[in-house]
Coordinates of C-alpha atoms in Angstrom, one line a residue:
M272 CA 113.1 74.9 83.4
L273 CA 114.5 78.5 82.9
P274 CA 113.3 80.7 80.2
V275 CA 115.4 81.3 77.2
A276 CA 117.6 84.4 77.9
S277 CA 118.6 87.1 75.6
L278 CA 122.5 87.3 75.4
P279 CA 124.4 90.2 74.0
A280 CA 125.5 89.6 70.4
A281 CA 128.5 87.3 70.4
T282 CA 131.7 88.2 68.7
T283 CA 133.6 85.8 66.7
A284 CA 135.2 83.3 68.8
L285 CA 138.5 81.4 68.5
T286 CA 138.3 77.8 68.4
L287 CA 140.6 77.6 71.4
G288 CA 138.4 80.0 73.2
I289 CA 135.3 77.6 72.6
L290 CA 137.5 74.6 73.7
L291 CA 138.5 76.3 76.9
S292 CA 134.8 77.4 77.7
I293 CA 133.9 73.7 77.3
M294 CA 136.6 72.5 79.5
L295 CA 136.7 75.1 82.3
P296 CA 133.9 75.3 84.9
Q297 CA 131.2 77.8 84.1
P298 CA 131.3 81.1 86.0
A299 CA 128.1 82.1 88.0
S300 CA 127.4 84.6 85.2
C301 CA 124.3 86.9 85.2
I302 CA 122.2 87.3 82.2
T303 CA 119.3 89.4 80.8
R304 CA 115.9 87.8 80.7
H305 CA 113.2 89.2 78.5
Y306 CA 109.5 88.8 79.1
T307 CA 106.4 90.2 77.3
F308 CA 103.2 90.6 79.3
N309 CA 100.2 91.3 77.1
I310 CA 97.4 92.7 79.1
V311 CA 94.2 91.2 77.6
Q312 CA 90.6 90.2 78.4
H313 CA 89.3 86.7 78.2
N314 CA 86.5 84.7 79.5
V315 CA 87.0 82.5 82.6
T316 CA 84.4 80.1 84.3
R317 CA 84.5 79.6 88.0
L318 CA 81.6 78.6 90.3
C319 CA 79.4 77.8 87.3
K320 CA 79.6 81.5 86.1
T321 CA 81.5 82.7 83.0
K322 CA 82.9 86.3 83.1
S323 CA 85.6 88.4 81.2
I324 CA 88.6 89.0 83.3
I325 CA 91.8 91.0 82.7
S326 CA 95.0 88.8 82.5
V327 CA 98.5 88.6 81.3
N328 CA 98.8 86.6 78.1
G329 CA 95.4 85.1 78.6
K330 CA 96.6 83.0 81.7
F331 CA 95.1 83.0 85.2
P332 CA 97.0 83.1 87.4
G333 CA 99.6 84.8 85.2
P334 CA 102.8 83.5 83.9
R335 CA 105.9 82.8 86.1
L336 CA 108.7 85.2 86.1
I337 CA 111.8 83.1 86.7
A338 CA 115.3 84.4 87.0
R339 CA 118.4 83.9 89.0
E340 CA 119.9 86.3 91.5
G341 CA 122.0 89.0 89.9
D342 CA 120.1 88.6 86.5
R343 CA 118.7 91.7 84.7
V344 CA 115.0 91.5 83.9
L345 CA 113.2 93.4 81.1
V346 CA 109.5 93.0 81.1
K347 CA 107.6 94.7 78.2
V348 CA 104.0 95.3 79.3
V349 CA 101.6 96.0 76.5
N350 CA 98.2 97.2 77.3
N351 CA 95.4 95.8 75.1
V352 CA 92.5 96.6 77.4
T353 CA 90.4 99.8 78.2
N354 CA 91.6 100.0 81.7
N355 CA 94.8 101.8 82.7
V356 CA 97.4 99.4 83.9
S357 CA 100.6 99.3 86.0
I358 CA 102.5 96.3 87.4
H359 CA 104.4 96.0 90.6
W360 CA 107.2 93.6 91.2
H361 CA 106.3 92.9 94.8
G362 CA 109.4 92.6 97.0
I363 CA 112.1 93.4 94.4
R364 CA 114.4 95.9 96.0
Q365 CA 114.6 98.0 92.8
L366 CA 118.0 99.3 93.7
N367 CA 118.8 102.2 91.3
S368 CA 115.6 101.3 89.3
G369 CA 112.9 103.2 91.0
W370 CA 111.2 103.9 87.7
A371 CA 110.4 100.1 87.5
D372 CA 108.6 99.7 90.9
G373 CA 105.1 100.1 89.4
P374 CA 102.5 101.7 91.7
A375 CA 100.3 103.9 89.6
Y376 CA 100.8 107.8 90.2
V377 CA 103.6 107.1 92.6
T378 CA 106.6 105.8 90.5
Q379 CA 104.8 106.2 87.1
C380 CA 101.6 107.2 85.3
P381 CA 99.6 104.2 84.4
I382 CA 100.0 102.6 81.0
Q383 CA 97.1 103.6 78.9
T384 CA 95.1 101.7 76.3
G385 CA 97.4 100.7 73.3
Q386 CA 100.5 101.8 75.0
S387 CA 103.5 99.8 76.4
Y388 CA 106.3 100.2 79.0
T389 CA 109.3 98.1 79.6
Y390 CA 110.0 97.4 83.4
N391 CA 114.0 97.2 83.6
F392 CA 115.5 96.1 86.9
T393 CA 118.2 93.9 88.3
I394 CA 117.7 91.2 91.1
T395 CA 120.3 92.2 93.7
G396 CA 121.0 90.1 96.8
Q397 CA 117.7 88.3 96.8
R398 CA 116.7 84.7 96.1
G399 CA 113.5 82.9 96.9
T400 CA 109.8 83.6 96.1
L401 CA 108.1 87.0 95.4
F402 CA 105.2 88.0 93.0
W403 CA 104.1 90.4 90.6
H404 CA 100.6 92.1 90.5
A405 CA 98.7 95.1 89.1
H406 CA 99.1 98.2 91.2
I407 CA 96.0 100.2 90.3
S408 CA 92.6 100.1 91.7
W409 CA 91.6 96.5 92.2
L410 CA 93.0 95.0 89.0
R411 CA 95.3 92.8 91.0
A412 CA 92.3 90.5 91.7
T413 CA 93.1 88.7 88.5
L414 CA 96.4 90.3 87.3
Y415 CA 99.0 88.4 89.4
G416 CA 101.7 85.6 89.2
P417 CA 104.8 84.2 90.9
I418 CA 108.4 85.6 90.8
I419 CA 110.8 82.7 91.3
I420 CA 114.4 83.8 92.1
L421 CA 116.8 80.9 92.0
P422 CA 120.3 81.1 93.5
R423 CA 123.2 82.2 91.4
R424 CA 124.4 79.3 89.1
N425 CA 126.6 76.9 91.2
D426 CA 125.3 78.3 94.4
T427 CA 123.2 76.1 96.7
Y428 CA 120.2 76.4 99.1
P429 CA 120.8 76.3 102.7
F430 CA 118.8 73.0 102.8
K431 CA 119.0 69.8 100.6
K432 CA 117.9 70.4 97.1
P433 CA 114.1 69.5 96.9
Y434 CA 112.8 66.8 94.5
K435 CA 110.4 69.4 93.1
E436 CA 109.3 73.0 93.5
V437 CA 105.7 74.0 93.2
P438 CA 104.1 77.5 93.4
I439 CA 101.0 77.6 95.5
I440 CA 99.2 81.1 95.0
F441 CA 96.2 82.0 97.2
G442 CA 93.8 84.4 95.4
E443 CA 90.2 85.7 95.9
W444 CA 87.4 85.4 93.3
W445 CA 84.5 87.6 92.7
N446 CA 81.6 86.6 90.4
A447 CA 81.1 90.4 89.9
D448 CA 83.6 92.6 88.4
P449 CA 86.0 93.8 91.3
E450 CA 86.3 97.2 89.7
A451 CA 82.5 97.6 90.0
V452 CA 82.7 96.3 93.6
I453 CA 85.2 98.9 94.9
N454 CA 83.7 101.8 92.8
Q455 CA 80.4 101.1 94.5
S456 CA 82.1 101.0 97.9
L457 CA 83.8 104.2 97.3
Q458 CA 80.6 105.9 96.0
T459 CA 78.3 104.8 98.9
G460 CA 80.9 105.0 101.7
G461 CA 80.1 101.5 102.8
G462 CA 82.2 98.3 102.9
P463 CA 82.7 96.5 99.5
N464 CA 80.9 93.3 98.8
V465 CA 83.0 90.3 99.9
S466 CA 84.4 87.8 97.5
D467 CA 82.6 84.6 96.4
A468 CA 85.5 82.2 97.0
Y469 CA 89.2 81.9 97.7
T470 CA 91.4 80.1 95.2
I471 CA 94.5 78.0 95.1
N472 CA 96.4 78.5 91.8
G473 CA 93.3 80.1 90.4
L474 CA 90.8 77.2 91.3
P475 CA 88.2 77.4 94.1
G476 CA 88.2 73.7 94.9
P477 CA 85.8 71.0 96.1
L478 CA 84.2 72.8 99.1
Y479 CA 82.4 75.4 96.9
N480 CA 79.2 74.7 94.9
C481 CA 79.8 73.7 91.3
S482 CA 83.5 73.6 91.7
S483 CA 84.7 70.1 92.2
N484 CA 86.2 70.0 88.8
D485 CA 88.0 73.3 89.5
T486 CA 90.4 71.8 92.0
F487 CA 94.3 72.0 92.2
R488 CA 95.8 68.6 92.6
L489 CA 99.4 68.3 93.8
R490 CA 100.5 64.6 92.9
V491 CA 103.6 63.5 95.0
K492 CA 105.7 60.5 95.4
P493 CA 106.4 58.9 98.7
G494 CA 109.6 59.7 100.6
K495 CA 110.4 62.9 98.7
T496 CA 110.8 66.5 99.7
Y497 CA 108.9 69.2 97.9
L498 CA 109.4 72.9 98.0
L499 CA 106.1 74.8 98.1
R500 CA 106.4 78.5 97.2
L501 CA 103.3 80.0 99.0
I502 CA 102.1 83.3 97.9
N503 CA 99.1 85.2 99.3
A504 CA 97.8 87.2 96.4
A505 CA 94.3 87.4 98.0
M506 CA 92.9 91.0 98.0
N507 CA 91.7 91.5 101.6
D508 CA 92.3 88.4 103.8
E509 CA 95.0 86.9 105.7
L510 CA 95.0 83.2 105.7
F511 CA 95.7 80.1 107.7
F512 CA 97.0 77.1 105.6
S513 CA 97.4 73.5 106.5
I514 CA 97.9 70.1 104.9
A515 CA 96.0 67.3 106.7
N516 CA 98.2 64.9 108.5
H517 CA 101.4 66.6 107.3
T518 CA 103.8 69.2 108.8
V519 CA 106.0 71.6 106.8
T520 CA 109.2 73.3 107.5
I521 CA 109.5 77.0 106.9
V522 CA 112.9 78.0 105.4
E523 CA 112.3 81.4 103.6
A524 CA 110.0 84.4 104.1
D525 CA 109.7 87.2 101.5
A526 CA 112.8 85.9 99.7
V527 CA 115.0 85.8 102.6
Y528 CA 116.2 82.6 104.3
V529 CA 115.1 82.1 107.8
K530 CA 116.1 79.7 110.6
P531 CA 114.0 76.5 109.6
F532 CA 111.0 75.5 111.9
A533 CA 108.4 73.1 111.6
T534 CA 104.6 73.8 111.8
S535 CA 101.3 72.2 110.8
V536 CA 99.7 75.6 110.1
V537 CA 101.2 78.5 108.1
V538 CA 99.8 82.0 108.7
I539 CA 100.2 84.3 105.5
T540 CA 99.1 87.9 105.0
P541 CA 98.4 89.3 101.7
G542 CA 101.8 90.4 100.2
Q543 CA 103.7 87.8 102.0
T544 CA 105.4 84.8 100.6
T545 CA 106.8 81.8 102.4
N546 CA 108.9 78.8 101.1
V547 CA 108.2 75.5 102.9
L548 CA 109.6 72.1 102.7
L549 CA 107.0 69.2 102.6
K550 CA 108.5 65.8 103.2
T551 CA 106.0 63.3 101.9
K552 CA 105.3 60.0 103.9
P553 CA 107.9 57.2 103.4
H554 CA 105.2 54.7 102.1
H555 CA 102.0 55.1 100.0
P556 CA 99.3 56.1 102.6
N557 CA 96.4 54.8 100.5
A558 CA 94.7 58.2 101.3
T559 CA 94.2 61.7 99.8
F560 CA 94.8 64.8 101.9
L561 CA 93.1 68.2 101.6
M562 CA 95.3 71.3 101.6
A563 CA 93.0 74.0 102.9
A564 CA 93.1 77.7 103.6
R565 CA 90.7 80.0 105.4
P566 CA 90.7 83.6 106.6
Y567 CA 92.3 85.0 109.9
F568 CA 90.1 87.9 110.6
T569 CA 89.9 90.3 113.6
G570 CA 87.9 93.2 112.3
Q571 CA 84.3 94.2 112.8
G572 CA 83.1 94.1 109.2
T573 CA 81.9 91.4 106.9
F574 CA 84.3 89.1 105.2
D575 CA 84.4 86.0 103.1
N576 CA 84.1 83.3 105.6
S577 CA 84.8 80.2 103.3
T578 CA 87.5 77.6 102.9
V579 CA 89.4 76.9 99.7
A580 CA 90.9 73.4 99.3
A581 CA 93.3 71.5 97.0
L582 CA 94.2 67.9 97.0
L583 CA 97.5 66.3 98.0
E584 CA 97.4 63.0 96.1
Y585 CA 100.2 60.3 96.3
E586 CA 101.0 58.7 92.8
D587 CA 99.7 55.2 92.5
R588 CA 102.1 52.4 92.8
P589 CA 102.9 50.5 89.7
D590 CA 101.5 47.2 91.1
H591 CA 98.2 48.9 92.2
S592 CA 98.5 46.8 95.4
F593 CA 96.2 48.8 97.6
N594 CA 92.6 49.7 98.1
K595 CA 91.1 51.7 95.3
I596 CA 88.8 53.7 97.7
K597 CA 91.0 56.1 99.4
T598 CA 90.5 57.8 102.7
L599 CA 90.1 61.6 102.6
F600 CA 91.8 63.4 105.5
K601 CA 90.9 67.0 106.3
P602 CA 93.2 69.6 108.2
T603 CA 92.4 71.3 111.4
L604 CA 92.7 75.1 111.1
P605 CA 92.7 77.5 114.0
P606 CA 89.6 79.6 114.9
I607 CA 89.1 82.6 112.5
G608 CA 90.1 85.1 115.3
A609 CA 93.1 83.3 116.7
T610 CA 95.2 86.3 117.6
S611 CA 97.4 84.4 120.1
F612 CA 98.1 81.7 117.7
V613 CA 99.1 84.3 115.0
A614 CA 101.4 86.1 117.6
N615 CA 103.1 82.8 118.6
F616 CA 103.7 81.8 115.0
T617 CA 105.2 85.2 113.9
K618 CA 107.6 85.3 116.8
K619 CA 109.1 82.0 115.5
F620 CA 110.6 83.7 112.4
R621 CA 114.4 84.4 112.8
S622 CA 117.0 85.5 110.0
L623 CA 119.2 82.5 109.1
N624 CA 122.0 84.9 109.8
N625 CA 124.4 82.7 108.0
P626 CA 127.5 84.4 106.3
K627 CA 127.2 82.1 103.4
Y628 CA 123.7 83.1 102.6
T629 CA 122.3 86.1 104.4
I630 CA 123.5 88.4 107.2
A631 CA 121.1 90.3 109.5
T632 CA 122.6 93.8 109.1
V633 CA 120.2 95.5 111.5
P634 CA 120.8 99.2 112.0
L635 CA 122.0 99.5 115.6
K636 CA 122.2 103.3 115.5
V637 CA 119.0 105.0 114.6
D638 CA 119.0 108.3 112.8
K639 CA 115.4 108.9 112.5
H640 CA 112.5 107.7 114.7
F641 CA 108.8 107.5 113.4
F642 CA 105.7 106.4 115.3
F643 CA 102.7 105.9 113.1
T644 CA 99.2 104.9 114.0
V645 CA 97.4 102.7 111.3
G646 CA 93.8 102.1 111.4
L647 CA 90.3 103.1 110.1
G648 CA 88.4 106.3 110.3
S649 CA 85.6 108.2 108.6
S650 CA 85.0 110.9 106.2
P651 CA 81.9 113.2 106.1
C652 CA 79.1 112.3 103.7
P653 CA 78.8 114.7 100.8
Q654 CA 75.7 117.1 100.9
N655 CA 72.5 115.8 99.6
A656 CA 73.9 112.3 99.6
T657 CA 73.3 109.2 101.6
C658 CA 76.2 107.3 102.9
Q659 CA 76.5 103.7 104.2
G660 CA 79.5 104.0 106.4
P661 CA 79.6 104.5 110.2
N662 CA 76.7 106.6 111.6
G663 CA 75.9 107.9 108.1
T664 CA 79.5 108.8 107.1
K665 CA 82.0 107.2 104.6
F666 CA 84.5 104.6 105.7
S667 CA 88.0 105.9 105.4
A668 CA 91.5 104.7 106.6
A669 CA 94.7 106.5 107.6
V670 CA 98.3 106.5 108.7
N671 CA 98.8 109.2 111.6
N672 CA 95.1 110.1 110.9
I673 CA 96.1 111.2 107.3
S674 CA 94.2 109.6 104.5
F675 CA 96.5 109.5 101.6
V676 CA 95.1 111.0 98.3
L677 CA 97.0 109.8 95.2
P678 CA 97.8 112.6 92.9
T679 CA 97.0 112.8 89.2
T680 CA 100.6 112.8 88.0
A681 CA 103.6 110.6 89.1
M682 CA 105.3 111.6 92.3
L683 CA 108.6 110.2 91.3
Q684 CA 108.8 112.5 88.2
A685 CA 107.8 115.5 90.3
H686 CA 110.6 114.5 92.8
F687 CA 113.1 114.0 89.9
F688 CA 112.3 117.4 88.4
E689 CA 112.2 119.0 91.9
N690 CA 108.7 120.2 91.1
S691 CA 106.5 118.9 93.8
S692 CA 104.3 122.0 94.0
G693 CA 100.6 120.9 93.7
V694 CA 101.6 117.2 93.7
Y695 CA 102.8 116.4 97.3
T696 CA 104.2 118.0 100.5
T697 CA 106.9 116.7 102.6
D698 CA 105.5 117.4 106.0
F699 CA 104.0 114.0 106.9
P700 CA 103.9 114.1 110.8
T701 CA 106.6 112.0 112.6
N702 CA 104.0 111.1 115.4
P703 CA 100.2 111.1 115.7
P704 CA 99.0 114.7 115.7
N705 CA 96.3 114.0 118.2
P706 CA 97.7 111.2 120.8
F707 CA 95.1 109.1 122.6
N708 CA 94.8 105.7 124.1
Y709 CA 95.3 103.8 120.9
T710 CA 94.0 100.5 121.9
G711 CA 91.5 101.7 124.5
T712 CA 88.2 103.5 124.2
P713 CA 88.4 105.2 120.9
P714 CA 87.8 109.0 120.5
N715 CA 84.4 110.2 119.6
N716 CA 85.7 112.1 116.6
T717 CA 86.8 109.6 114.0
V718 CA 87.1 111.9 111.0
V719 CA 90.4 111.7 109.2
S720 CA 92.3 114.4 107.3
N721 CA 93.1 114.0 103.6
G722 CA 96.3 114.9 101.8
T723 CA 99.2 113.8 99.7
R724 CA 101.9 114.2 102.5
V725 CA 105.2 112.3 102.5
V726 CA 108.4 111.8 104.7
A727 CA 111.7 112.9 103.1
L728 CA 114.8 111.0 104.3
P729 CA 118.5 111.7 103.7
F730 CA 120.3 109.0 101.7
N731 CA 121.5 106.2 104.0
A732 CA 119.7 107.4 107.1
S733 CA 118.9 104.5 109.5
V734 CA 115.1 104.3 110.3
E735 CA 113.1 103.0 113.2
L736 CA 109.4 102.8 112.5
V737 CA 106.8 101.8 115.1
L738 CA 103.4 100.9 113.6
Q739 CA 100.5 101.1 116.1
D740 CA 97.0 99.6 115.4
T741 CA 94.1 101.6 116.8
S742 CA 90.7 100.7 118.1
I743 CA 88.9 103.3 116.0
L744 CA 86.1 101.4 114.2
G745 CA 87.6 98.1 115.8
A746 CA 91.1 96.9 116.2
E747 CA 92.3 95.0 113.3
S748 CA 95.5 93.3 112.0
H749 CA 96.9 95.3 109.0
P750 CA 99.5 93.8 106.6
L751 CA 101.8 96.7 105.9
H752 CA 104.0 96.5 102.7
L753 CA 106.9 98.8 102.1
H754 CA 108.1 99.3 98.6
G755 CA 111.8 99.4 97.7
F756 CA 113.2 98.0 100.8
N757 CA 113.3 95.1 103.2
F758 CA 113.0 95.9 107.0
F759 CA 113.9 94.0 110.1
I760 CA 111.0 93.2 112.4
V761 CA 112.9 94.0 115.8
G762 CA 109.9 93.9 118.1
E763 CA 106.1 93.5 118.5
G764 CA 103.5 93.3 121.2
F765 CA 99.9 93.9 122.2
G766 CA 98.5 97.2 123.6
N767 CA 100.0 100.5 123.3
Y768 CA 103.7 100.6 122.4
D769 CA 105.9 101.8 125.4
P770 CA 108.9 103.8 124.1
T771 CA 110.5 103.6 127.6
N772 CA 110.5 99.8 128.2
D773 CA 109.7 98.0 124.9
P774 CA 113.0 98.9 123.1
A775 CA 114.9 96.9 125.7
K776 CA 113.2 93.7 124.4
F777 CA 114.1 94.3 120.8
N778 CA 115.8 91.6 118.9
L779 CA 118.9 93.2 117.3
V780 CA 120.7 90.0 116.6
D781 CA 118.7 87.9 114.2
P782 CA 115.4 89.5 113.5
V783 CA 113.5 88.3 110.4
E784 CA 113.8 90.5 107.3
R785 CA 110.6 91.1 105.3
N786 CA 108.7 93.4 103.1
T787 CA 105.3 92.9 104.5
V788 CA 104.4 92.6 108.1
G789 CA 101.1 92.1 109.9
V790 CA 100.6 94.8 112.4
P791 CA 99.1 92.8 115.4
S792 CA 95.3 93.4 116.0
G793 CA 95.4 95.9 119.1
G794 CA 99.1 95.9 119.1
W795 CA 102.3 97.3 117.5
V796 CA 105.3 96.3 115.6
A797 CA 108.8 98.0 115.4
L798 CA 110.9 97.9 112.1
R799 CA 114.3 99.1 111.3
F800 CA 115.6 99.7 107.8
L801 CA 118.4 101.6 106.0
A802 CA 117.2 104.3 103.6
D803 CA 119.9 103.3 101.0
N804 CA 117.6 103.4 97.8
P805 CA 116.9 106.8 96.2
G806 CA 113.4 107.3 94.9
V807 CA 109.7 107.6 96.0
W808 CA 108.5 104.5 97.9
F809 CA 105.0 103.6 98.7
M810 CA 104.0 102.1 102.0
H811 CA 100.4 100.8 102.4
C812 CA 98.1 98.2 103.9
H813 CA 97.9 95.2 101.6
F814 CA 94.2 94.8 102.2
D815 CA 93.2 96.6 99.0
V816 CA 89.9 97.9 100.6
H817 CA 92.0 99.7 103.2
T818 CA 94.5 101.0 100.6
S819 CA 91.5 102.3 98.6
W820 CA 90.3 104.0 101.6
G821 CA 93.6 105.8 102.2
L822 CA 95.7 103.7 104.5
R823 CA 98.9 104.5 102.6
M824 CA 101.9 107.1 102.5
A825 CA 105.2 107.5 100.8
W826 CA 108.7 108.0 101.6
I827 CA 111.2 110.0 99.6
V828 CA 114.9 109.0 99.9
R829 CA 117.1 111.6 98.4
D830 CA 120.1 111.1 96.3
G831 CA 123.4 110.3 97.8
P832 CA 126.8 111.8 96.8
L833 CA 128.0 109.1 94.6
A834 CA 126.8 108.6 90.9
S835 CA 125.6 105.0 92.0
Q836 CA 123.5 106.6 94.8
K837 CA 121.4 108.8 92.6
L838 CA 118.2 108.1 90.9
P839 CA 118.9 107.2 87.2
P840 CA 117.4 109.2 84.3
I841 CA 113.9 108.8 83.3
P842 CA 113.3 105.9 80.8
S843 CA 112.3 107.1 77.3
D844 CA 109.2 105.1 77.4
L845 CA 107.9 105.9 80.9
P846 CA 104.1 106.4 80.5
K847 CA 102.5 109.8 80.5
C848 CA 99.5 110.8 82.4

């Protein structure tokens, strides 16, 4: 059911007009939807431990934001906790609404205690599943929830309307305070303590101690089709997901329709969303089926090597003519480091490329070429300190060997007022400053440089970006998220990118369009996008530990010549630093 919308005050209508509006077909009109997000603290018990968490409206996971394509959305966020807060609407294009994107110190100063800010944006050309989450420090461990974008009224899905739609949100749970976990890591220079459990819709499930009652149950009817809206809101882990004895059909990724394909296992990185159709068995199976997820991990550090499970249960028949003792089936998931499986899975994604729903408008001519390395590194240990990172240093992470330092004021304001001095510089390198054999033997010197350096793009420039993983401190898959844009994934491979031969293999016909991509472990991925959205746009690894270590940067897209191509004025309630 859609939330009640706030419509403009109606003028006095003639009786004839009312009759006509009843008799005529309703237009696919867009409306304004109002939400209030109160940021509060409340107690939650998981794994037999009770702790205070930060949430929206006292709900964990947070409330669903539901709208239709074309709707305007106003979300008033009121901060009632002692932490500074900002909210990011992950995957929303934010066309001409860069002030509403949400990353702290990039597009806004955070909302301070007792203050509020209204995020104001219109959903343009998108339908499907996205999600919202905090975008400051590690607050998104508990501050997250689904964004459900329905087609315009009277529009259809490119598949038969499902019997029911169900969000499935993967999360990560710490018994400790996640803020204390990352603060300790940044202080000592070592890796952070791993989570105690994964969750499905906020619940760890029956495979963890003291958690059988905290299990999500999906009750279904035989012979029906369900749309599962999968969201990976976990902090630091890519996940395999499977439902025992069932296959699903993938129909959408990151709120863009794709050519449908069936699979028994879904791979989903933090920041990605995937809509799948689950067709239940035609007859009551007299069985219960585990829906399970566990990590896909390729790095060298520690990680939460556990499995979260929920239950798929068929509703009992009215006559109860079956055995009361049901068989429990468990799914088979790939090995934790199944890199080849992941590569084969991701290559199956293709844009639907149907004029009625979505067209793959891949830039064929490229104005700006970029080659970025992404990976780990180290920073020197401060004098008279003991550090727990590699060889007594501190862990760091970087793009083109630059570990990005967040400023103490909002970059978008500095850009808007053309006053970037002391905030950022526009000299981010187009290519790695010191080329090396990126996936071979790593260099002896792993120290990164620090800075707040960005790339400035002219409006409407077509961009090709190659992201290259490195072997420094271990090759690892990195889910890279770009704010403010979707990009087309035109190519990917293992080893070092070959600028001479690899472009000939690019898919420029129907590549998948996403906002978050897993850079293959020991490999590369090539993206193209059009810089048609003026503002300052963050790009970062969606492993929060890597973002905290500096694997992040920003793009500035300058204004275009037309009024509709310029960054709008600053909102009157934009938070101050």
